[in-house]
Amino acid sequence: MTATTMKAVRMHEFGGPQVLRYEDAPVPELKPGEVLVRVRAVGINPPDWYLRDGYRSLPADWRPPVPFPAIPGWDVSGIVEAVAPDATGFAVGDEVFGMVRFPSFGGESAAYAEYVAAPASHLARKPAGIDHLQAAAAPMAGLTAWQYLIELGHDHPNPLQAQRHRPVPLAGRKVLVNGAAGGVGHLAVQLARWQGAQVIAVASGAHESFLRDLGADEFIDYTRRPPEDAVRDLDLVVDTLGGPTTGRFLRTLKRGGALFPVFIGFRDADQAEQRGVTVSMTQVRSNGAQLAAFGQLLDAGTVRVAIDSTFPLAQAREAHERAARGHIQGKIVLTVA
Ligand SMILES: NC(=O)c1ccc[n+]([C@@H]2O[C@H](COP(=O)([O-])OP(=O)(O)OC[C@H]3O[C@@H](n4cnc5c(N)ncnc54)[C@H](OP(=O)(O)O)[C@@H]3O)[C@@H](O)[C@H]2O)c1
């Protein structure tokens, strides 16, 4: 029988890593359509610390209400413990992974916990060829890269722009990925290569051999020269840093090219129009079917998910401190005993 109490990392207020408390919490109840997962590993993503600090990096009118106590996190890998009578596709004992309920903003069932109740449609079978650490590291970063580059996969309104985001053709195209060593970046590099693009990876110098091993054709160390001065005539820039400086990449693009910032803040729409460059963003959404397709690439070793570091769930605070030091290579993962 499933326990009624579990260990979880919860926050009772916004703040720095010290607000993350490892404590007892109720095991989430299964709702219709859900699967209860015994979590083996948790992937950490930037939205985890945006939630932790009260979304201070977002404009004030975008900050969603957060109910306390809140459990942070969205990415998990684990084993199915129970299945709601109407949930299909999974059975007790299956190994699964997923980005659970994104976008949503804190609640009683989220990733930093021994159990998470997840809509079945947000999960996929864990590929047999990767372990729970790698599987927990993959969902949000992988789905972000997938939905930007391969297939959006839904018709929900886009909160970041009026129009639907559309991926662009990649085969034979010249693609630059900025922030290439990070969670989204290292998977975007590999998906673009898989689609037949020529890929230029931009990161600090310590990541060069890592990115070349993942298939980057060229490498630019942004600490030595500004990437926007080093390249021209690109078809696509995926800027995982985004923000107000992302417009500097407009001059690296061909007329008809595209700039995909992964974080909000772009403000050079006039220049983009003059240059004939499409700028497009989207917000990642949970999608078990896409994760299953991405999982096949992970299983085959076509795409590798890299682990920067691991911490026990009880040390989520230290994991967030590691994240705050930056220069992440791949993903930070929490392990659950
Ligand atoms: N739109 C969405 O739905 C969505 C979804 C997921 C994530 N995001 C956003 O996407 C961004 C990236 O997420 P992530 O998970 O990939 O983050 P991450 O794992 O923390 O990676 C960030 C990477 O950027 C590199 N970097 C830092 N400064 C740089 C600079 N000036 N130039 C080039 N690279 C630099 C860092 O390493 P080095 O400095 O050592 O190279 C690091 O590898 C975050 O802002 C996140 O919020 C958006």
mmCIF file of C-alpha atoms and ligand atoms in Angstrom:
data_model
loop_
_atom_site.group_PDB
_atom_site.id
_atom_site.type_symbol
_atom_site.label_atom_id
_atom_site.label_comp_id
_atom_site.label_asym_id
_atom_site.label_seq_id
_atom_site.Cartn_x
_atom_site.Cartn_y
_atom_site.Cartn_z
ATOM 1 C CA MET A 1 0.000 0.000 0.000
ATOM 2 C CA THR A 2 1.224 3.493 -0.819
ATOM 3 C CA ALA A 3 2.260 5.606 2.168
ATOM 4 C CA THR A 4 0.169 8.673 3.010
ATOM 5 C CA THR A 5 3.150 10.818 3.993
ATOM 6 C CA MET A 6 6.274 11.450 1.949
ATOM 7 C CA LYS A 7 9.389 13.561 2.017
ATOM 8 C CA ALA A 8 9.259 16.598 -0.236
ATOM 9 C CA VAL A 9 11.040 19.886 -0.688
ATOM 10 C CA ARG A 10 8.558 22.660 0.050
ATOM 11 C CA MET A 11 8.645 26.445 0.238
ATOM 12 C CA HIS A 12 6.522 28.465 2.636
ATOM 13 C CA GLU A 13 7.716 31.829 1.303
ATOM 14 C CA PHE A 14 9.701 33.213 -1.628
ATOM 15 C CA GLY A 15 13.429 33.783 -1.333
ATOM 16 C CA GLY A 16 16.893 32.327 -1.897
ATOM 17 C CA PRO A 17 17.831 28.629 -1.785
ATOM 18 C CA GLN A 18 17.365 28.676 2.010
ATOM 19 C CA VAL A 19 13.555 28.701 1.575
ATOM 20 C CA LEU A 20 13.721 25.138 0.218
ATOM 21 C CA ARG A 21 12.790 22.885 3.153
ATOM 22 C CA TYR A 22 13.068 19.099 3.101
ATOM 23 C CA GLU A 23 10.094 17.991 5.190
ATOM 24 C CA ASP A 24 7.057 15.738 5.470
ATOM 25 C CA ALA A 25 4.172 16.350 3.098
ATOM 26 C CA PRO A 26 1.030 14.433 2.148
ATOM 27 C CA VAL A 27 1.354 12.005 -0.746
ATOM 28 C CA PRO A 28 -0.712 13.605 -3.530
ATOM 29 C CA GLU A 29 -4.111 12.100 -4.218
ATOM 30 C CA LEU A 30 -4.776 10.602 -7.628
ATOM 31 C CA LYS A 31 -7.268 12.608 -9.652
ATOM 32 C CA PRO A 32 -9.072 11.354 -12.768
ATOM 33 C CA GLY A 33 -6.681 10.774 -15.660
ATOM 34 C CA GLU A 34 -3.634 10.724 -13.391
ATOM 35 C CA VAL A 35 -0.796 8.354 -12.634
ATOM 36 C CA LEU A 36 1.001 8.318 -9.274
ATOM 37 C CA VAL A 37 4.747 8.140 -9.825
ATOM 38 C CA ARG A 38 7.289 7.079 -7.208
ATOM 39 C CA VAL A 39 10.001 9.530 -8.107
ATOM 40 C CA ARG A 40 13.578 8.291 -8.580
ATOM 41 C CA ALA A 41 15.130 11.487 -9.933
ATOM 42 C CA VAL A 42 14.149 15.122 -10.463
ATOM 43 C CA GLY A 43 15.496 17.424 -13.170
ATOM 44 C CA ILE A 44 16.189 21.056 -12.221
ATOM 45 C CA ASN A 45 15.304 23.894 -14.576
ATOM 46 C CA PRO A 46 15.453 27.710 -14.458
ATOM 47 C CA PRO A 47 11.663 27.978 -13.827
ATOM 48 C CA ASP A 48 12.319 26.161 -10.509
ATOM 49 C CA TRP A 49 14.305 29.116 -9.206
ATOM 50 C CA TYR A 50 11.986 31.661 -10.845
ATOM 51 C CA LEU A 51 9.186 30.131 -8.737
ATOM 52 C CA ARG A 52 11.423 30.000 -5.656
ATOM 53 C CA ASP A 53 12.159 33.719 -5.797
ATOM 54 C CA GLY A 54 8.593 34.775 -6.635
ATOM 55 C CA TYR A 55 9.112 35.305 -10.390
ATOM 56 C CA ARG A 56 11.085 38.503 -9.813
ATOM 57 C CA SER A 57 12.596 38.163 -13.313
ATOM 58 C CA LEU A 58 9.112 38.486 -14.857
ATOM 59 C CA PRO A 59 7.169 41.725 -15.341
ATOM 60 C CA ALA A 60 4.987 42.348 -12.243
ATOM 61 C CA ASP A 61 1.710 41.738 -14.088
ATOM 62 C CA TRP A 62 2.972 38.322 -15.263
ATOM 63 C CA ARG A 63 3.717 36.974 -11.803
ATOM 64 C CA PRO A 64 1.288 34.128 -11.151
ATOM 65 C CA PRO A 65 -0.226 33.592 -7.684
ATOM 66 C CA VAL A 66 1.559 30.796 -5.827
ATOM 67 C CA PRO A 67 -0.225 28.825 -3.081
ATOM 68 C CA PHE A 68 1.971 27.982 -0.063
ATOM 69 C CA PRO A 69 3.296 25.553 0.879
ATOM 70 C CA ALA A 70 4.490 25.018 -2.681
ATOM 71 C CA ILE A 71 6.532 22.140 -4.031
ATOM 72 C CA PRO A 72 8.771 23.302 -6.894
ATOM 73 C CA GLY A 73 9.793 21.439 -10.015
ATOM 74 C CA TRP A 74 8.300 19.816 -13.093
ATOM 75 C CA ASP A 75 10.722 17.163 -14.407
ATOM 76 C CA VAL A 76 10.684 13.633 -12.999
ATOM 77 C CA SER A 77 11.614 10.083 -13.759
ATOM 78 C CA GLY A 78 10.297 7.206 -11.679
ATOM 79 C CA ILE A 79 8.097 4.144 -11.381
ATOM 80 C CA VAL A 80 4.322 3.998 -11.649
ATOM 81 C CA GLU A 81 2.854 3.303 -8.202
ATOM 82 C CA ALA A 82 -0.873 3.633 -8.992
ATOM 83 C CA VAL A 83 -3.091 4.482 -11.952
ATOM 84 C CA ALA A 84 -6.497 6.218 -11.823
ATOM 85 C CA PRO A 85 -9.262 3.960 -13.197
ATOM 86 C CA ASP A 86 -9.755 6.175 -16.262
ATOM 87 C CA ALA A 87 -6.050 6.770 -17.003
ATOM 88 C CA THR A 88 -4.731 4.828 -19.964
ATOM 89 C CA GLY A 89 -1.351 3.851 -21.329
ATOM 90 C CA PHE A 90 0.460 2.997 -18.082
ATOM 91 C CA ALA A 91 0.473 0.149 -15.564
ATOM 92 C CA VAL A 92 1.859 -0.191 -12.045
ATOM 93 C CA GLY A 93 5.607 -0.834 -12.250
ATOM 94 C CA ASP A 94 6.199 0.977 -15.553
ATOM 95 C CA GLU A 95 9.246 3.229 -15.651
ATOM 96 C CA VAL A 96 8.147 6.678 -16.810
ATOM 97 C CA PHE A 97 9.457 10.215 -17.223
ATOM 98 C CA GLY A 98 7.813 13.532 -17.871
ATOM 99 C CA MET A 99 7.443 17.263 -17.470
ATOM 100 C CA VAL A 100 4.425 17.367 -15.208
ATOM 101 C CA ARG A 101 1.821 20.116 -15.500
ATOM 102 C CA PHE A 102 3.856 22.852 -17.191
ATOM 103 C CA PRO A 103 2.897 25.645 -17.331
ATOM 104 C CA SER A 104 1.593 25.697 -13.749
ATOM 105 C CA PHE A 105 3.013 27.501 -10.794
ATOM 106 C CA GLY A 106 3.537 25.659 -7.536
ATOM 107 C CA GLY A 107 1.088 23.348 -5.836
ATOM 108 C CA GLU A 108 0.820 20.286 -3.708
ATOM 109 C CA SER A 109 1.942 17.848 -6.376
ATOM 110 C CA ALA A 110 5.146 18.740 -8.117
ATOM 111 C CA ALA A 111 8.536 17.260 -8.832
ATOM 112 C CA TYR A 112 10.704 17.821 -5.713
ATOM 113 C CA ALA A 113 9.046 14.955 -3.840
ATOM 114 C CA GLU A 114 9.012 11.201 -3.353
ATOM 115 C CA TYR A 115 5.670 10.978 -5.184
ATOM 116 C CA VAL A 116 4.047 13.052 -7.888
ATOM 117 C CA ALA A 117 0.548 12.646 -9.332
ATOM 118 C CA ALA A 118 0.810 13.390 -13.041
ATOM 119 C CA PRO A 119 -1.727 13.568 -15.854
ATOM 120 C CA ALA A 120 -1.054 10.426 -17.899
ATOM 121 C CA SER A 121 -0.826 12.584 -21.036
ATOM 122 C CA HIS A 122 2.252 14.338 -19.572
ATOM 123 C CA LEU A 123 4.244 11.111 -19.220
ATOM 124 C CA ALA A 124 6.101 8.740 -21.511
ATOM 125 C CA ARG A 125 7.843 5.407 -20.950
ATOM 126 C CA LYS A 126 11.399 5.925 -19.786
ATOM 127 C CA PRO A 127 13.707 4.749 -22.592
ATOM 128 C CA ALA A 128 15.375 1.513 -21.475
ATOM 129 C CA GLY A 129 18.754 2.744 -22.705
ATOM 130 C CA ILE A 130 19.011 5.621 -20.215
ATOM 131 C CA ASP A 131 18.859 5.695 -16.433
ATOM 132 C CA HIS A 132 16.454 7.680 -14.218
ATOM 133 C CA LEU A 133 19.011 10.488 -13.806
ATOM 134 C CA GLN A 134 19.246 11.075 -17.533
ATOM 135 C CA ALA A 135 15.498 10.625 -17.987
ATOM 136 C CA ALA A 136 14.705 13.197 -15.283
ATOM 137 C CA ALA A 137 17.153 15.604 -16.895
ATOM 138 C CA ALA A 138 15.521 15.413 -20.308
ATOM 139 C CA PRO A 139 11.882 16.569 -20.295
ATOM 140 C CA MET A 140 11.707 20.372 -19.982
ATOM 141 C CA ALA A 141 14.953 21.113 -21.814
ATOM 142 C CA GLY A 142 14.193 18.473 -24.452
ATOM 143 C CA LEU A 143 10.584 19.542 -24.997
ATOM 144 C CA THR A 144 11.651 23.182 -25.226
ATOM 145 C CA ALA A 145 14.187 22.346 -27.928
ATOM 146 C CA TRP A 146 11.626 20.047 -29.639
ATOM 147 C CA GLN A 147 8.774 22.579 -29.616
ATOM 148 C CA TYR A 148 11.051 25.383 -30.868
ATOM 149 C CA LEU A 149 12.851 23.342 -33.531
ATOM 150 C CA ILE A 150 10.860 20.268 -34.549
ATOM 151 C CA GLU A 151 7.129 20.515 -33.844
ATOM 152 C CA LEU A 152 5.054 22.807 -31.637
ATOM 153 C CA GLY A 153 2.520 20.027 -31.099
ATOM 154 C CA HIS A 154 -0.432 22.006 -29.701
ATOM 155 C CA ASP A 155 -2.867 24.816 -30.447
ATOM 156 C CA HIS A 156 -2.961 26.569 -27.088
ATOM 157 C CA PRO A 157 -2.686 30.368 -27.309
ATOM 158 C CA ASN A 158 0.935 31.532 -27.220
ATOM 159 C CA PRO A 159 1.433 33.671 -24.091
ATOM 160 C CA LEU A 160 4.633 35.188 -25.532
ATOM 161 C CA GLN A 161 3.357 36.486 -28.881
ATOM 162 C CA ALA A 162 0.135 36.826 -30.861
ATOM 163 C CA GLN A 163 0.985 34.235 -33.493
ATOM 164 C CA ARG A 164 1.628 30.517 -33.264
ATOM 165 C CA HIS A 165 5.326 29.608 -33.129
ATOM 166 C CA ARG A 166 6.468 27.749 -36.242
ATOM 167 C CA PRO A 167 9.695 25.732 -36.436
ATOM 168 C CA VAL A 168 11.737 26.364 -39.615
ATOM 169 C CA PRO A 169 13.414 23.857 -41.975
ATOM 170 C CA LEU A 170 16.820 22.775 -40.672
ATOM 171 C CA ALA A 171 18.288 20.393 -43.255
ATOM 172 C CA GLY A 172 21.336 21.969 -44.865
ATOM 173 C CA ARG A 173 20.776 25.242 -42.954
ATOM 174 C CA LYS A 174 23.281 27.177 -40.861
ATOM 175 C CA VAL A 175 22.109 27.335 -37.259
ATOM 176 C CA LEU A 176 23.738 29.099 -34.306
ATOM 177 C CA VAL A 177 22.849 28.025 -30.764
ATOM 178 C CA ASN A 178 23.715 30.545 -28.049
ATOM 179 C CA GLY A 179 24.026 29.209 -24.498
ATOM 180 C CA ALA A 180 24.831 25.901 -26.198
ATOM 181 C CA ALA A 181 26.210 24.060 -23.154
ATOM 182 C CA GLY A 182 23.117 24.580 -20.982
ATOM 183 C CA GLY A 183 20.081 22.350 -20.610
ATOM 184 C CA VAL A 184 18.149 23.603 -23.632
ATOM 185 C CA GLY A 185 21.257 24.498 -25.635
ATOM 186 C CA HIS A 186 23.023 21.131 -25.642
ATOM 187 C CA LEU A 187 19.832 19.365 -26.724
ATOM 188 C CA ALA A 188 19.051 22.037 -29.367
ATOM 189 C CA VAL A 189 22.552 21.535 -30.829
ATOM 190 C CA GLN A 190 21.906 17.799 -31.172
ATOM 191 C CA LEU A 191 18.348 18.103 -32.543
ATOM 192 C CA ALA A 192 19.518 20.600 -35.168
ATOM 193 C CA ARG A 193 22.367 18.249 -36.157
ATOM 194 C CA TRP A 194 19.946 15.296 -36.274
ATOM 195 C CA GLN A 195 17.821 17.307 -38.726
ATOM 196 C CA GLY A 196 20.859 17.912 -40.921
ATOM 197 C CA ALA A 197 21.782 21.474 -39.964
ATOM 198 C CA GLN A 198 25.313 22.821 -39.744
ATOM 199 C CA VAL A 199 25.595 23.970 -36.128
ATOM 200 C CA ILE A 200 27.663 26.741 -34.556
ATOM 201 C CA ALA A 201 27.720 26.458 -30.780
ATOM 202 C CA VAL A 202 28.324 29.531 -28.590
ATOM 203 C CA ALA A 203 29.433 29.023 -24.984
ATOM 204 C CA SER A 204 32.308 29.831 -22.637
ATOM 205 C CA GLY A 205 35.599 28.151 -23.611
ATOM 206 C CA ALA A 206 35.463 25.350 -21.022
ATOM 207 C CA HIS A 207 32.592 23.746 -22.957
ATOM 208 C CA GLU A 208 34.322 23.478 -26.345
ATOM 209 C CA SER A 209 35.232 19.776 -26.321
ATOM 210 C CA PHE A 210 31.855 18.886 -24.768
ATOM 211 C CA LEU A 211 30.008 20.631 -27.596
ATOM 212 C CA ARG A 212 32.249 19.317 -30.355
ATOM 213 C CA ASP A 213 31.681 15.784 -28.977
ATOM 214 C CA LEU A 214 27.925 16.413 -29.230
ATOM 215 C CA GLY A 215 28.370 17.268 -32.907
ATOM 216 C CA ALA A 216 28.820 21.049 -33.079
ATOM 217 C CA ASP A 217 30.554 21.910 -36.380
ATOM 218 C CA GLU A 218 31.954 25.207 -35.113
ATOM 219 C CA PHE A 219 32.499 26.679 -31.675
ATOM 220 C CA ILE A 220 32.616 30.312 -30.576
ATOM 221 C CA ASP A 221 33.886 31.213 -27.104
ATOM 222 C CA TYR A 222 31.782 34.260 -26.250
ATOM 223 C CA THR A 223 34.311 35.347 -23.609
ATOM 224 C CA ARG A 224 36.904 35.917 -26.375
ATOM 225 C CA ARG A 225 34.788 37.543 -29.075
ATOM 226 C CA PRO A 226 31.190 38.597 -29.418
ATOM 227 C CA PRO A 227 29.457 35.881 -31.470
ATOM 228 C CA GLU A 228 27.392 38.530 -33.279
ATOM 229 C CA ASP A 229 30.638 39.902 -34.783
ATOM 230 C CA ALA A 230 31.970 36.487 -35.787
ATOM 231 C CA VAL A 231 29.279 35.112 -38.112
ATOM 232 C CA ARG A 232 27.019 36.239 -40.970
ATOM 233 C CA ASP A 233 24.378 34.774 -43.299
ATOM 234 C CA LEU A 234 22.877 32.371 -40.789
ATOM 235 C CA ASP A 235 19.464 30.801 -41.347
ATOM 236 C CA LEU A 236 18.528 30.469 -37.690
ATOM 237 C CA VAL A 237 19.740 31.629 -34.283
ATOM 238 C CA VAL A 238 18.403 29.814 -31.231
ATOM 239 C CA ASP A 239 19.274 32.140 -28.360
ATOM 240 C CA THR A 240 18.676 30.203 -25.149
ATOM 241 C CA LEU A 241 19.759 33.298 -23.194
ATOM 242 C CA GLY A 242 17.250 35.570 -24.931
ATOM 243 C CA GLY A 243 16.407 38.718 -22.986
ATOM 244 C CA PRO A 244 16.924 42.321 -24.088
ATOM 245 C CA THR A 245 20.318 41.616 -25.748
ATOM 246 C CA THR A 246 18.981 38.975 -28.134
ATOM 247 C CA GLY A 247 18.494 41.569 -30.923
ATOM 248 C CA ARG A 248 22.294 41.680 -31.428
ATOM 249 C CA PHE A 249 21.896 38.423 -33.376
ATOM 250 C CA LEU A 250 19.684 40.047 -36.034
ATOM 251 C CA ARG A 251 22.732 41.151 -38.004
ATOM 252 C CA THR A 252 24.064 37.583 -38.153
ATOM 253 C CA LEU A 253 20.983 36.391 -40.046
ATOM 254 C CA LYS A 254 20.121 36.248 -43.740
ATOM 255 C CA ARG A 255 17.045 38.021 -45.017
ATOM 256 C CA GLY A 256 14.345 35.361 -44.556
ATOM 257 C CA GLY A 257 16.171 33.924 -41.544
ATOM 258 C CA ALA A 258 14.781 33.466 -38.039
ATOM 259 C CA LEU A 259 15.719 34.346 -34.469
ATOM 260 C CA PHE A 260 14.218 32.164 -31.729
ATOM 261 C CA PRO A 261 14.840 33.679 -28.270
ATOM 262 C CA VAL A 262 14.045 31.187 -25.525
ATOM 263 C CA PHE A 263 13.618 33.835 -22.806
ATOM 264 C CA ILE A 264 11.480 36.994 -22.944
ATOM 265 C CA GLY A 265 12.841 40.514 -23.471
ATOM 266 C CA PHE A 266 13.272 40.958 -27.257
ATOM 267 C CA ARG A 267 12.688 44.609 -28.139
ATOM 268 C CA ASP A 268 14.055 45.208 -31.650
ATOM 269 C CA ALA A 269 10.974 44.407 -33.720
ATOM 270 C CA ASP A 270 11.554 47.351 -36.099
ATOM 271 C CA GLN A 271 15.076 46.229 -36.920
ATOM 272 C CA ALA A 272 13.883 42.641 -37.415
ATOM 273 C CA GLU A 273 11.283 43.839 -39.902
ATOM 274 C CA GLN A 274 13.809 45.980 -41.808
ATOM 275 C CA ARG A 275 16.150 43.006 -42.063
ATOM 276 C CA GLY A 276 13.399 40.584 -43.058
ATOM 277 C CA VAL A 277 14.067 38.331 -40.086
ATOM 278 C CA THR A 278 11.274 36.442 -38.283
ATOM 279 C CA VAL A 279 11.510 36.529 -34.499
ATOM 280 C CA SER A 280 9.483 33.896 -32.716
ATOM 281 C CA MET A 281 9.093 32.484 -29.218
ATOM 282 C CA THR A 282 6.955 29.964 -27.444
ATOM 283 C CA GLN A 283 6.359 28.641 -23.950
ATOM 284 C CA VAL A 284 7.022 24.945 -23.506
ATOM 285 C CA ARG A 285 4.002 22.765 -22.647
ATOM 286 C CA SER A 286 3.794 19.266 -21.179
ATOM 287 C CA ASN A 287 3.432 16.644 -23.908
ATOM 288 C CA GLY A 288 3.924 12.931 -23.290
ATOM 289 C CA ALA A 289 3.643 11.984 -26.979
ATOM 290 C CA GLN A 290 6.468 14.338 -27.984
ATOM 291 C CA LEU A 291 8.517 13.078 -25.072
ATOM 292 C CA ALA A 292 8.039 9.519 -26.327
ATOM 293 C CA ALA A 293 9.361 10.579 -29.756
ATOM 294 C CA PHE A 294 12.289 12.425 -28.177
ATOM 295 C CA GLY A 295 12.862 9.393 -25.939
ATOM 296 C CA GLN A 296 13.525 7.250 -29.009
ATOM 297 C CA LEU A 297 16.467 9.503 -29.871
ATOM 298 C CA LEU A 298 17.752 9.216 -26.299
ATOM 299 C CA ASP A 299 17.334 5.436 -26.381
ATOM 300 C CA ALA A 300 19.260 5.150 -29.643
ATOM 301 C CA GLY A 301 22.039 7.460 -28.387
ATOM 302 C CA THR A 302 21.295 9.864 -31.271
ATOM 303 C CA VAL A 303 20.819 12.554 -28.613
ATOM 304 C CA ARG A 304 22.659 12.467 -25.291
ATOM 305 C CA VAL A 305 21.542 14.293 -22.193
ATOM 306 C CA ALA A 306 24.523 15.464 -20.129
ATOM 307 C CA ILE A 307 24.535 15.605 -16.335
ATOM 308 C CA ASP A 308 26.298 18.627 -14.829
ATOM 309 C CA SER A 309 25.922 17.449 -11.233
ATOM 310 C CA THR A 310 23.643 15.477 -8.912
ATOM 311 C CA PHE A 311 22.425 16.111 -5.357
ATOM 312 C CA PRO A 312 20.150 14.110 -3.051
ATOM 313 C CA LEU A 313 16.596 15.512 -2.832
ATOM 314 C CA ALA A 314 17.349 16.593 0.751
ATOM 315 C CA GLN A 315 20.060 18.880 -0.674
ATOM 316 C CA ALA A 316 17.883 20.741 -3.175
ATOM 317 C CA ARG A 317 19.180 23.940 -1.584
ATOM 318 C CA GLU A 318 22.768 23.066 -2.561
ATOM 319 C CA ALA A 319 21.571 22.183 -6.062
ATOM 320 C CA HIS A 320 20.053 25.661 -6.409
ATOM 321 C CA GLU A 321 23.284 27.189 -5.106
ATOM 322 C CA ARG A 322 25.161 25.251 -7.797
ATOM 323 C CA ALA A 323 22.737 26.584 -10.420
ATOM 324 C CA ALA A 324 23.261 30.150 -9.225
ATOM 325 C CA ARG A 325 27.004 29.847 -9.907
ATOM 326 C CA GLY A 326 26.162 29.436 -13.629
ATOM 327 C CA HIS A 327 28.232 27.821 -16.413
ATOM 328 C CA ILE A 328 26.012 24.744 -16.257
ATOM 329 C CA GLN A 329 27.048 21.933 -18.630
ATOM 330 C CA GLY A 330 23.902 19.928 -19.316
ATOM 331 C CA LYS A 331 21.554 19.406 -16.394
ATOM 332 C CA ILE A 332 21.489 19.378 -12.595
ATOM 333 C CA VAL A 333 19.544 16.421 -11.156
ATOM 334 C CA LEU A 334 18.213 15.493 -7.703
ATOM 335 C CA THR A 335 18.286 11.850 -6.713
ATOM 336 C CA VAL A 336 15.504 10.290 -4.644
ATOM 337 C CA ALA A 337 16.355 7.241 -2.541
HETATM 338 N N1 LIG B 1 10.425 29.403 -23.510
HETATM 339 C C1 LIG B 1 10.322 28.408 -22.652
HETATM 340 O O1 LIG B 1 9.282 27.774 -22.497
HETATM 341 C C2 LIG B 1 11.519 27.999 -21.854
HETATM 342 C C3 LIG B 1 11.642 26.688 -21.417
HETATM 343 C C4 LIG B 1 12.788 26.311 -20.719
HETATM 344 C C5 LIG B 1 13.764 27.254 -20.450
HETATM 345 N N2 LIG B 1 13.578 28.548 -20.864
HETATM 346 C C6 LIG B 1 14.595 29.572 -20.605
HETATM 347 O O2 LIG B 1 15.708 29.254 -21.401
HETATM 348 C C7 LIG B 1 16.879 29.730 -20.760
HETATM 349 C C8 LIG B 1 17.934 28.631 -20.770
HETATM 350 O O3 LIG B 1 17.495 27.539 -19.997
HETATM 351 P P1 LIG B 1 18.499 26.359 -19.691
HETATM 352 O O4 LIG B 1 17.752 25.335 -18.937
HETATM 353 O O5 LIG B 1 19.187 25.949 -20.932
HETATM 354 O O6 LIG B 1 19.547 27.098 -18.729
HETATM 355 P P2 LIG B 1 20.961 26.619 -18.181
HETATM 356 O O7 LIG B 1 21.002 25.124 -18.190
HETATM 357 O O8 LIG B 1 21.171 27.357 -16.927
HETATM 358 O O9 LIG B 1 22.011 27.079 -19.280
HETATM 359 C C9 LIG B 1 22.414 28.369 -19.465
HETATM 360 C C10 LIG B 1 23.720 28.303 -20.263
HETATM 361 O O10 LIG B 1 24.015 29.593 -20.782
HETATM 362 C C11 LIG B 1 25.425 29.755 -20.769
HETATM 363 N N3 LIG B 1 25.699 31.207 -20.799
HETATM 364 C C12 LIG B 1 25.632 32.079 -19.768
HETATM 365 N N4 LIG B 1 25.924 33.322 -20.191
HETATM 366 C C13 LIG B 1 26.146 33.231 -21.526
HETATM 367 C C14 LIG B 1 26.445 34.183 -22.535
HETATM 368 N N5 LIG B 1 26.605 35.476 -22.279
HETATM 369 N N6 LIG B 1 26.573 33.740 -23.807
HETATM 370 C C15 LIG B 1 26.421 32.429 -24.116
HETATM 371 N N7 LIG B 1 26.139 31.483 -23.185
HETATM 372 C C16 LIG B 1 25.999 31.884 -21.911
HETATM 373 C C17 LIG B 1 25.895 29.038 -19.541
HETATM 374 O O11 LIG B 1 27.215 28.495 -19.618
HETATM 375 P P3 LIG B 1 28.557 29.283 -20.076
HETATM 376 O O12 LIG B 1 28.374 30.710 -19.675
HETATM 377 O O13 LIG B 1 29.660 28.617 -19.316
HETATM 378 O O14 LIG B 1 28.644 29.073 -21.574
HETATM 379 C C18 LIG B 1 24.914 27.867 -19.451
HETATM 380 O O15 LIG B 1 25.450 26.695 -20.026
HETATM 381 C C19 LIG B 1 16.446 30.177 -19.366
HETATM 382 O O16 LIG B 1 16.299 31.579 -19.365
HETATM 383 C C20 LIG B 1 15.099 29.541 -19.198
HETATM 384 O O17 LIG B 1 14.263 30.267 -18.358
HETATM 385 C C21 LIG B 1 12.482 28.936 -21.553
#
